[in-house]
mmCIF file of C-alpha atoms in Angstrom:
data_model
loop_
_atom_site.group_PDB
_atom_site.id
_atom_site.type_symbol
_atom_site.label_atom_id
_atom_site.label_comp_id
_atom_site.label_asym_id
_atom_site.label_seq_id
_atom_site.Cartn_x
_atom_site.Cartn_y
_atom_site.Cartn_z
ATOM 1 C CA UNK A 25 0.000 0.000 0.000
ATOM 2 C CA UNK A 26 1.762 2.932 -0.926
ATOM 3 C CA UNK A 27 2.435 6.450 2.037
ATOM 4 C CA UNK A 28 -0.254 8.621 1.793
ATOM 5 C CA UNK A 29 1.598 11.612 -0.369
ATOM 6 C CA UNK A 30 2.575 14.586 2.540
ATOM 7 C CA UNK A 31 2.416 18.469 1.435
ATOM 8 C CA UNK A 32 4.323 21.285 2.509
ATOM 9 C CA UNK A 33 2.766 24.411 3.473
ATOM 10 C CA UNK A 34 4.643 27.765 4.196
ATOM 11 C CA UNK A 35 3.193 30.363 5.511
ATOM 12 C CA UNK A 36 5.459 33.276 3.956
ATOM 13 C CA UNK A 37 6.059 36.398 5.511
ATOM 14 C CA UNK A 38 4.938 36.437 9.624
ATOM 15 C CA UNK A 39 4.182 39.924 10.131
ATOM 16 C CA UNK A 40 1.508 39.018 7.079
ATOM 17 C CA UNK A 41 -1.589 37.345 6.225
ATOM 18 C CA UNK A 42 0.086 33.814 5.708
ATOM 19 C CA UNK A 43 -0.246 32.524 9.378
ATOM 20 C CA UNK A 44 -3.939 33.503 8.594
ATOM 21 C CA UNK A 45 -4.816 31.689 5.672
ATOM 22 C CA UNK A 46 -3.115 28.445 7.084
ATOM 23 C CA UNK A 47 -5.139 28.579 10.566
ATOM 24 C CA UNK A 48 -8.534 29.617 8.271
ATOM 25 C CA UNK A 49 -7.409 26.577 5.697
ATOM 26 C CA UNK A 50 -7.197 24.477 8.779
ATOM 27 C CA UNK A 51 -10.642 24.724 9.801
ATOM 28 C CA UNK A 52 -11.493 22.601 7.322
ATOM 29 C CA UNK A 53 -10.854 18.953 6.533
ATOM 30 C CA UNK A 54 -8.254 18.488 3.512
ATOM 31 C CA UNK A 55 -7.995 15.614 0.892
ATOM 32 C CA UNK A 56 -4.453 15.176 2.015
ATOM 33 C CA UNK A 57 -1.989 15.353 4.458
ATOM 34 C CA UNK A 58 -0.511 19.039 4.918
ATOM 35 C CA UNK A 59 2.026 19.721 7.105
ATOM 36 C CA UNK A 60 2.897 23.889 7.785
ATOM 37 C CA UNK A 61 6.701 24.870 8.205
ATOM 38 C CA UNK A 62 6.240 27.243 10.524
ATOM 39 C CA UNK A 63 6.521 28.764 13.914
ATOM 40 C CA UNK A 64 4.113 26.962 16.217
ATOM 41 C CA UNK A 65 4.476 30.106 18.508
ATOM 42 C CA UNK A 66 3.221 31.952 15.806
ATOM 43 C CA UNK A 67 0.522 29.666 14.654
ATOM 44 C CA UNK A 68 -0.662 29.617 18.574
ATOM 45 C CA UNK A 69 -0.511 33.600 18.798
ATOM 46 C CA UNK A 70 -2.414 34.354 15.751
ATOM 47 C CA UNK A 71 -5.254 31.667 16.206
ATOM 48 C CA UNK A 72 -6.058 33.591 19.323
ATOM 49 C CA UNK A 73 -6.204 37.186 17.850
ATOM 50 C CA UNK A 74 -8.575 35.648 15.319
ATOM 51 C CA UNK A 75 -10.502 33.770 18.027
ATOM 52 C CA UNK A 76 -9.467 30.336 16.011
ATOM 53 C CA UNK A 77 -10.070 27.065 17.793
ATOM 54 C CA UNK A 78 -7.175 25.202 16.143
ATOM 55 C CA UNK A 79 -4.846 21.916 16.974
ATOM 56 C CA UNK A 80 -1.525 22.650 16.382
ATOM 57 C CA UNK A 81 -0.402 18.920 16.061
ATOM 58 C CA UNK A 82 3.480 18.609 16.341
ATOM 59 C CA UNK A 83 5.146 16.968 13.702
ATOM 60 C CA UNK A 84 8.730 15.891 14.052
ATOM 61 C CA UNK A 85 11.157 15.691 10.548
ATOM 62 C CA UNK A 86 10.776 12.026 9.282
ATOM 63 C CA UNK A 87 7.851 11.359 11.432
ATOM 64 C CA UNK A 88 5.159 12.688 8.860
ATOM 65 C CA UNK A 89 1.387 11.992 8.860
ATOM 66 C CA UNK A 90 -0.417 9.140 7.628
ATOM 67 C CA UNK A 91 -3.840 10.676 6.792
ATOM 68 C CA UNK A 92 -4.822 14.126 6.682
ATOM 69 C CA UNK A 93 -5.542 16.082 9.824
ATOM 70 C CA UNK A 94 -9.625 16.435 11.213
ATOM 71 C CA UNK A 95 -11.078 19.713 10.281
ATOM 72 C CA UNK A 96 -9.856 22.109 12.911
ATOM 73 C CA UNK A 97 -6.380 20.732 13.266
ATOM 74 C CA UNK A 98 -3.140 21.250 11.669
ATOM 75 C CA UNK A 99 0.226 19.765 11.449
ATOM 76 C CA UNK A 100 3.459 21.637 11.997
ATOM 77 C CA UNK A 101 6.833 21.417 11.563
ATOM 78 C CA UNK A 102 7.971 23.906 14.264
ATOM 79 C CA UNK A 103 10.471 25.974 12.979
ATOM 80 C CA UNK A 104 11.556 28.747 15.522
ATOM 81 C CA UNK A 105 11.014 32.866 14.937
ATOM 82 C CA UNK A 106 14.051 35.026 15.408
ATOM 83 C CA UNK A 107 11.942 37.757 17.225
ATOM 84 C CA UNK A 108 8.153 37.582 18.227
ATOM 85 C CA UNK A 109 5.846 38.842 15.334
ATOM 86 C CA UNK A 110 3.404 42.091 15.406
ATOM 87 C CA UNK A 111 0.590 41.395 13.074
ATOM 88 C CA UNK A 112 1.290 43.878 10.352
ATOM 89 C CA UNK A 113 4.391 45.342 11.242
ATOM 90 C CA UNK A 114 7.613 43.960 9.462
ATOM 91 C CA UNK A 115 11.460 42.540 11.448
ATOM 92 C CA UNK A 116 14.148 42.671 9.434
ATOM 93 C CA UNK A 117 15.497 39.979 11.740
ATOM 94 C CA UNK A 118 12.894 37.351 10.816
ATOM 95 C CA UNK A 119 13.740 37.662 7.108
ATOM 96 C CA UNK A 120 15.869 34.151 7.606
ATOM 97 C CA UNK A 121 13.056 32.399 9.208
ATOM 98 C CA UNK A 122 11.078 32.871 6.391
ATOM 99 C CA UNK A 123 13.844 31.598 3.730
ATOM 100 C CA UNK A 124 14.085 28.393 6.105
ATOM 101 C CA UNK A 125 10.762 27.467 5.631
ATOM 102 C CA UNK A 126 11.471 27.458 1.892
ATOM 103 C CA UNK A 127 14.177 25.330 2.682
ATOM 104 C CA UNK A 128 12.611 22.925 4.498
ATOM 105 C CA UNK A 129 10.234 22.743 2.108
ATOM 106 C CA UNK A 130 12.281 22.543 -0.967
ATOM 107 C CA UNK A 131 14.513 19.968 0.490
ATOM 108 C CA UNK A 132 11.925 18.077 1.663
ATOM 109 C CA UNK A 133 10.259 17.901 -2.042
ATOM 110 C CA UNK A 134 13.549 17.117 -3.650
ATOM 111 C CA UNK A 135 14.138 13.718 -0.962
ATOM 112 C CA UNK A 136 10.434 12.637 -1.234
ATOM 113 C CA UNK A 137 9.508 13.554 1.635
ATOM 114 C CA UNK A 138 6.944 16.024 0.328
ATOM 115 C CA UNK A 139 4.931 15.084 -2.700
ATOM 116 C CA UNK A 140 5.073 19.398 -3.608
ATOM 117 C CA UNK A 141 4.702 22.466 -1.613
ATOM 118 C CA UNK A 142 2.329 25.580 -1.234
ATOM 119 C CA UNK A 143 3.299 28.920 -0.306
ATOM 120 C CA UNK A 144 2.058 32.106 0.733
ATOM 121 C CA UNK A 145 3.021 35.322 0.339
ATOM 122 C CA UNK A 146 6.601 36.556 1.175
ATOM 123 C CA UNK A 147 8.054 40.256 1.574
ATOM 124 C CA UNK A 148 10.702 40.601 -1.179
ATOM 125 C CA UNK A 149 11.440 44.028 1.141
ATOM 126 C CA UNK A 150 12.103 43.181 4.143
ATOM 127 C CA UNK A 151 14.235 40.684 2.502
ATOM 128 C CA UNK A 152 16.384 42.724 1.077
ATOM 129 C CA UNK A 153 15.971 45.017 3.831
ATOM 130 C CA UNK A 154 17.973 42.635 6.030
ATOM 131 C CA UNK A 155 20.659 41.847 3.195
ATOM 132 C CA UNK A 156 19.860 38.655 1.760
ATOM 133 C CA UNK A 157 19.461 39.024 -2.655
ATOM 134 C CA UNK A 158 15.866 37.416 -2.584
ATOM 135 C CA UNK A 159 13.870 38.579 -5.971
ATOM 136 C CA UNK A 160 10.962 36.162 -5.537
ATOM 137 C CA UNK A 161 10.163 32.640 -4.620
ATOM 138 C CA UNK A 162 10.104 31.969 -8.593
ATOM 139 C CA UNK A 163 14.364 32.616 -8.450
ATOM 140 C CA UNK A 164 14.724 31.222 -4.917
ATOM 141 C CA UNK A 165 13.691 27.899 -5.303
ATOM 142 C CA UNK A 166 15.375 27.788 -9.014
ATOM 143 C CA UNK A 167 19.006 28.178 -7.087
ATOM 144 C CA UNK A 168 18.138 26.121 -4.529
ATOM 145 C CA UNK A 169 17.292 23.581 -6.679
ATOM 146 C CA UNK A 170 19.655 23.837 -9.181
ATOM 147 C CA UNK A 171 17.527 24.478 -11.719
ATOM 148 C CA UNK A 172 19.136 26.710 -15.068
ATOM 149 C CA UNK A 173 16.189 27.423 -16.239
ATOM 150 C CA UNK A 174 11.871 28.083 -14.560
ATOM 151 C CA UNK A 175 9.381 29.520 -16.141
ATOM 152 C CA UNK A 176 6.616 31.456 -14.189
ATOM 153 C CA UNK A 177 2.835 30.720 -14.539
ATOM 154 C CA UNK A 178 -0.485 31.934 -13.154
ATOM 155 C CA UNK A 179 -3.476 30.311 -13.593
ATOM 156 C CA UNK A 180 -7.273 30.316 -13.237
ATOM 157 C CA UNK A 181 -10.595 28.966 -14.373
ATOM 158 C CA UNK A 182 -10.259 29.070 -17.959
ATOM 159 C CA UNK A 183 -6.866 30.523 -18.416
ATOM 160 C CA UNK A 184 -3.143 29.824 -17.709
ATOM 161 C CA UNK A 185 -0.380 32.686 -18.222
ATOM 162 C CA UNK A 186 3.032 31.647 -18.357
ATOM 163 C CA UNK A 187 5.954 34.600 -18.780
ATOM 164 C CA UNK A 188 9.556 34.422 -20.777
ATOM 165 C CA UNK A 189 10.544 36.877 -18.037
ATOM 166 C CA UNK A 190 9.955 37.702 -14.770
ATOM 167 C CA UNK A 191 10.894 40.145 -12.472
ATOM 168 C CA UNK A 192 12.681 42.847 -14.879
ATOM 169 C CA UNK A 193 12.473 46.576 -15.237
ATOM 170 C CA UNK A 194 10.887 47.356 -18.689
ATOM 171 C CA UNK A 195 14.020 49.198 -20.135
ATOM 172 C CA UNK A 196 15.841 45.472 -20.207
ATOM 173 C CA UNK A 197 12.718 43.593 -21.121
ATOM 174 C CA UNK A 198 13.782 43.733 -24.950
ATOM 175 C CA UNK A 199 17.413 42.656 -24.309
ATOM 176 C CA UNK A 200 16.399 39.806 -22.413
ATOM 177 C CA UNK A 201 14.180 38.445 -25.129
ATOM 178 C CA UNK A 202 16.665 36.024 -27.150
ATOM 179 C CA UNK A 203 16.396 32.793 -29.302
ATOM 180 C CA UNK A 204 18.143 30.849 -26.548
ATOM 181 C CA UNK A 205 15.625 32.284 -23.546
ATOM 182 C CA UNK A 206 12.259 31.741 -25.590
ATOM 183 C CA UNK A 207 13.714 28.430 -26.778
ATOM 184 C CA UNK A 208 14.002 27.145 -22.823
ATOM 185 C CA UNK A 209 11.093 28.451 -21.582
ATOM 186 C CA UNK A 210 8.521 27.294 -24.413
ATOM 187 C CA UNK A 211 10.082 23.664 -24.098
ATOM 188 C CA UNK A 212 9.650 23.911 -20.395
ATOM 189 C CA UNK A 213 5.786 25.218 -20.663
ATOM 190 C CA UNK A 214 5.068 22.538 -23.227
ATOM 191 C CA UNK A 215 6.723 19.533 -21.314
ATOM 192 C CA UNK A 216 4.855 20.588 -17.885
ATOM 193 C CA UNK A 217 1.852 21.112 -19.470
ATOM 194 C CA UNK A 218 1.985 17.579 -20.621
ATOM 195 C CA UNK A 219 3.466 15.641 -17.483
ATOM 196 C CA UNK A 220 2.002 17.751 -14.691
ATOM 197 C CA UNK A 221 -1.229 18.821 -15.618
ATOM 198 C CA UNK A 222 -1.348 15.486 -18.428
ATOM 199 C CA UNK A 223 -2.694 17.476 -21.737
ATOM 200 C CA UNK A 224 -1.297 15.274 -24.145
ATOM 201 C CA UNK A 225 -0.431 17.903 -26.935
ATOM 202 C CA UNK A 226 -0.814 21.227 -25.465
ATOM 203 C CA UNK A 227 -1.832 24.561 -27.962
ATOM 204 C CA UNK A 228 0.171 27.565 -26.723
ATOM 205 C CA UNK A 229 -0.529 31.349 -27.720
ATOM 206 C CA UNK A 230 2.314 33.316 -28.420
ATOM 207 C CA UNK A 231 2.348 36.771 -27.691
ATOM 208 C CA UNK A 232 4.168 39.684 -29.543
ATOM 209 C CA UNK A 233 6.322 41.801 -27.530
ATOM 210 C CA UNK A 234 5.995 44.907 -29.066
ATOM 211 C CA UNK A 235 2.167 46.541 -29.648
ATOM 212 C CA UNK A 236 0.591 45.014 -32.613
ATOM 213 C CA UNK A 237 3.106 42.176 -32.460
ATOM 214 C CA UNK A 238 5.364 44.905 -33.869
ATOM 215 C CA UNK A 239 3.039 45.960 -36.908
ATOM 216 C CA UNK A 240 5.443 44.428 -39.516
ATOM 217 C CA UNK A 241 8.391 46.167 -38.330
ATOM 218 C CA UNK A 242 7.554 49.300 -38.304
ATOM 219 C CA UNK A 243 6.507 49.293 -34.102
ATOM 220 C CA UNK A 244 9.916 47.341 -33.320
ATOM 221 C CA UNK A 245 11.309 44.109 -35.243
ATOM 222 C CA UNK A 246 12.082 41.228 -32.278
ATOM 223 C CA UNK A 247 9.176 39.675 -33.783
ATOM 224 C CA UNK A 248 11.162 39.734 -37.183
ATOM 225 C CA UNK A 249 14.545 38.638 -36.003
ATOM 226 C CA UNK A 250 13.578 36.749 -32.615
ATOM 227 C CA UNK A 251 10.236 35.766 -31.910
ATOM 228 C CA UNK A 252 8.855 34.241 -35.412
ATOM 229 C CA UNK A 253 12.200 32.455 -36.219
ATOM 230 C CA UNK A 254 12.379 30.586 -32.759
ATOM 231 C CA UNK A 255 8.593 29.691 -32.964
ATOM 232 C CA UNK A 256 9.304 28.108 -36.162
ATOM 233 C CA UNK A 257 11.974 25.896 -35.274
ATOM 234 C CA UNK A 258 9.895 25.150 -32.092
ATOM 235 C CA UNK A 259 7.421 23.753 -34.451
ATOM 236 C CA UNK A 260 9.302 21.460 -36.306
ATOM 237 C CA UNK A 261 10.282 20.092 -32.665
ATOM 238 C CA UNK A 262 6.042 19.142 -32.795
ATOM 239 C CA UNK A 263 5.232 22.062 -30.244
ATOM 240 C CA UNK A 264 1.416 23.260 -31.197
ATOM 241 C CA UNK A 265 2.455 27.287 -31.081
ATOM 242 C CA UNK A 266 -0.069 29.960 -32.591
ATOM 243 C CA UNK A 267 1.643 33.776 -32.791
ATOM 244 C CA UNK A 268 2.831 35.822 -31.690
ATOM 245 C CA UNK A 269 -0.054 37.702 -31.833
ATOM 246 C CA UNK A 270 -1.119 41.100 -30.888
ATOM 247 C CA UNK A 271 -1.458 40.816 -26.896
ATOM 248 C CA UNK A 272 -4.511 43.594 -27.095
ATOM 249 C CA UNK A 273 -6.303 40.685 -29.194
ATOM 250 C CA UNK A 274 -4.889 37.629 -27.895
ATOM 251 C CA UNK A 275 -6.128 37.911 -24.364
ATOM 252 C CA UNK A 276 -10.201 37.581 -26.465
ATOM 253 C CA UNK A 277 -12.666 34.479 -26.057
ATOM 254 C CA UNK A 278 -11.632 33.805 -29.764
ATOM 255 C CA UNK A 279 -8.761 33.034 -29.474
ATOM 256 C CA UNK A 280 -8.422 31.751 -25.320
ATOM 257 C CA UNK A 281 -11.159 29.495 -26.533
ATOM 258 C CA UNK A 282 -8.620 26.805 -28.009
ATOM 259 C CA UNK A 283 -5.772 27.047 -26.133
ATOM 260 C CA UNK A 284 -4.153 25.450 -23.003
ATOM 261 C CA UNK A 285 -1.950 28.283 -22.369
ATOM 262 C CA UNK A 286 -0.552 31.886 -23.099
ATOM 263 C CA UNK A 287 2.835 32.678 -23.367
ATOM 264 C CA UNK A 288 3.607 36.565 -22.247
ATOM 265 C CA UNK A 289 6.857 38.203 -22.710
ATOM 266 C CA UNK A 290 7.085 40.211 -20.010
ATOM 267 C CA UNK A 291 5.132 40.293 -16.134
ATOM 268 C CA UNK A 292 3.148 43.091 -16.632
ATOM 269 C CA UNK A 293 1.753 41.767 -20.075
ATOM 270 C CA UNK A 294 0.055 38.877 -19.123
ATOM 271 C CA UNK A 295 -0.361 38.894 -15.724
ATOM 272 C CA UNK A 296 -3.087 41.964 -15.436
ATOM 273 C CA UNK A 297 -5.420 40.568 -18.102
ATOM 274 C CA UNK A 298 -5.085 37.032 -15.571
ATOM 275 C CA UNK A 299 -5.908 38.879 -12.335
ATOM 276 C CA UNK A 300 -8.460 40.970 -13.586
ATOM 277 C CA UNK A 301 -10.018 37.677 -14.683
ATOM 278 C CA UNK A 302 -9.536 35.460 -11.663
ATOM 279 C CA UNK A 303 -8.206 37.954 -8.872
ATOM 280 C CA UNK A 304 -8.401 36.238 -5.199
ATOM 281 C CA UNK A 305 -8.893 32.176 -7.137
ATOM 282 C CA UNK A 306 -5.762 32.094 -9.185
ATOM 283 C CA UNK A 307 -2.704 29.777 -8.236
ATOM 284 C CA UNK A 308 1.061 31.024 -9.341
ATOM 285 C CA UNK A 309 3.092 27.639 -10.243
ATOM 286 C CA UNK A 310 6.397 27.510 -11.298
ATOM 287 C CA UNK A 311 7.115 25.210 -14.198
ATOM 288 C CA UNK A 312 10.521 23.314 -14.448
ATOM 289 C CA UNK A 313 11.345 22.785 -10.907
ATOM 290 C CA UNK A 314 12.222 18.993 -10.385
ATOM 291 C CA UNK A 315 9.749 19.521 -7.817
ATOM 292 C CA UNK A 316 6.047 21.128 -7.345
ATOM 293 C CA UNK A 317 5.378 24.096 -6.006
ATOM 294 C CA UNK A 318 2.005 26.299 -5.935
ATOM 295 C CA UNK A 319 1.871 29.343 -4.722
ATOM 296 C CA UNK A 320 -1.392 32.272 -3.923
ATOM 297 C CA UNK A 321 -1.271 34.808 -6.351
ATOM 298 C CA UNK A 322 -1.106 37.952 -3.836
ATOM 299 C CA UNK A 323 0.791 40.013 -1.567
ATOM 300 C CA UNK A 324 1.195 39.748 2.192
ATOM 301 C CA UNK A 325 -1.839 42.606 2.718
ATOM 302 C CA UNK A 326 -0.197 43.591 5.758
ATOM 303 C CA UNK A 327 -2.922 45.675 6.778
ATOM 304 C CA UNK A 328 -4.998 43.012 6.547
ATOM 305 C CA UNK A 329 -2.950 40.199 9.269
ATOM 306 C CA UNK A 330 -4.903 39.317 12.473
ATOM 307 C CA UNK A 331 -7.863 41.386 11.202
ATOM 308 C CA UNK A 332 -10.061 38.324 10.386
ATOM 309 C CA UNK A 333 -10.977 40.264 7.166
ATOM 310 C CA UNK A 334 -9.191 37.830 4.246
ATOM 311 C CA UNK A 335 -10.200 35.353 1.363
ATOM 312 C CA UNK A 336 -8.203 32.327 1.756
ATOM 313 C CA UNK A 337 -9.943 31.500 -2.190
ATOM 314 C CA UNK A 338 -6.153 31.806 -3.737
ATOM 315 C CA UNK A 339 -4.805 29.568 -1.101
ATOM 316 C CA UNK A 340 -7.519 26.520 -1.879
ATOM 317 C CA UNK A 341 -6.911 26.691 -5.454
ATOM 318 C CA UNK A 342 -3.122 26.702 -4.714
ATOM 319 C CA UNK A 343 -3.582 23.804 -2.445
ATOM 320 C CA UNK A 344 -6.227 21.697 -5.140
ATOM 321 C CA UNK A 345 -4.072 22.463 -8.008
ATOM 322 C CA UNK A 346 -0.733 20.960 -6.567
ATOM 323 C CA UNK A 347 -2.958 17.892 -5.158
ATOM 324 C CA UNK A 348 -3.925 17.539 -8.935
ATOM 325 C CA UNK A 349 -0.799 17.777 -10.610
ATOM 326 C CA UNK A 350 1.115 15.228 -8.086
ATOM 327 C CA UNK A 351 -1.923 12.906 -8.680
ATOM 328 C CA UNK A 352 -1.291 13.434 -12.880
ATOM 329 C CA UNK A 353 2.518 12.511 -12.277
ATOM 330 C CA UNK A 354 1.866 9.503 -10.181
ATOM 331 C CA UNK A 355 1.306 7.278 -12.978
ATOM 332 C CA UNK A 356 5.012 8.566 -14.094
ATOM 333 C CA UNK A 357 6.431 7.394 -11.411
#
């Protein structure tokens, strides 16, 4: 009889609404076994500010659950704060903690021990604040990892965004779009898309980068010298690629209607059109990773932490979407 797959949960920054969602998650039964990297002192603190009745069940490392906790419950891995956490008010000095949860996490997925992991929201700030390079989960997990090469996807009923690039200024947006980059992160959407969510021949929709896909040169020419070339020679590797189109007509029920996924060039191209359309149920998954990992698609909302006044909806579909796509590879393995 095979384990009962385990799931790492991280509650991101502490000062934030992450302890939140994970105690409001926890009121209800799960589907699977979820164990939260996290401060138990924390956990404990925060359930009583929101008047939370919930079982913080200790969970040693190695000694993971055999069937997901009752509604009401939830299993930890205590990992210690540096300081004691204000709801809403950031410490540089617990800027580690947070990057050992990812750790634990990470590690954890890469030696089986976790079938993926979930996170919420982290402060890149405060981060950086306390002098630790951190430019997003997306990167972090990528060097932990050892991974060359992720790609970056959001996704929601109906639509899934993935992005060549990330987390770049627009002035080197341009630069950054070469043969070699679109190349890597096409084969990684179209491989993912087929072995973690199991679509057997994914159809992808290319975006332009420039406006009107670059109006035939005369609005910019990557399309010309970049984009069109490495599409076709992504083709005749039998990846189903449409574009690149227009992205003020690509994002239309015409053309969504037969796709699997979109392919943006840059964060702020795709990623609006996503949020507008799913804002508050949309899961961020990074593609490529040896390992899964889910993610909510917000901030920390530190206003927002102890208030009792958040939507844990991006958190559930984060959670149901990396139970589905560790169910699609189990067949793989």
């Amino acid at each position: 009889m095979s384990r009962t797959p385990v799931f790492a949960l991280t509650p991101g920054e502490p000062a934030g609404i992450g302890p939140d969602l994970c105690l409001l998650l926890a009121c209800d039964a799960q589907p699977a076994a979820l164990v939260a990297i996290a401060s138990r002192t924390l956990l404990a603190d925060r359930a009583t500010q929101l008047g939370l009745q919930i079982e913080l069940l200790d969970v040693p490392p190695g000694q993971w659950p055999s069937q997901p906790a009752a509604a009401g419950s939830l299993y930890v891995w205590d990992t210690p704060l540096a300081e004691p956490v204000v709801a809403g008010q950031l410490d540089v000095a617990n800027a580690g903690y947070v990057l050992q949860t990812l750790t634990r996490a990470a590690e954890g997925c890469m030696t089986g021990d976790f079938a993926g992991m979930i996170t919420a929201p982290v402060h890149k700030g405060v981060i950086n604040q306390a002098g630790i390079a951190f430019s997003g989960h997306t990167e972090f997990l990528a060097d932990l990892t050892q991974t060359p090469q992720v790609v970056m996807m959001l996704a929601t009923e109906g639509l899934r965004v993935a992005l060549v690039t990330t987390h770049l200024p627009l002035k080197d947006i341009a630069a950054a779009i070469t043969e070699e980059r679109l190349i890597r992160v096409t084969r990684i959407l179209a491989h993912d898309l087929r072995s973690k969510f199991g679509i057997a021949q994914p159809r992808i929709l290319v975006c332009g980068l420039n406006p009107h896909a670059g109006e035939g040169g005369h609005l910019g020419r990557e399309e010309i010298e970049i984009i069109e070339p490495t599409l076709a020679r992504l083709r005749e590797e039998g990846i189903d690629l449409i574009g690149p189109l227009p992205a003020d007509t690509l994002f239309t029920p015409k053309h969504l209607e037969h796709c699997d996924a979109v392919l943006a060039m840059y964060h702020d191209q795709g990623l609006p059109v996503l949020k507008y359309k799913g804002f508050g149920a949309a899961v961020n998954i990074t593609l490529g990773l040896p390992i899964i990992r889910t993610s909510v698609d917000h901030g920390t909302a530190l206003d927002l932490a102890g208030s009792g006044n958040v939507d844990s909806g991006s958190l559930k579909v984060a959670l149901h979407t990396a139970y589905a796509m560790a169910a699609s590879q189990q067949p793989a393995h």
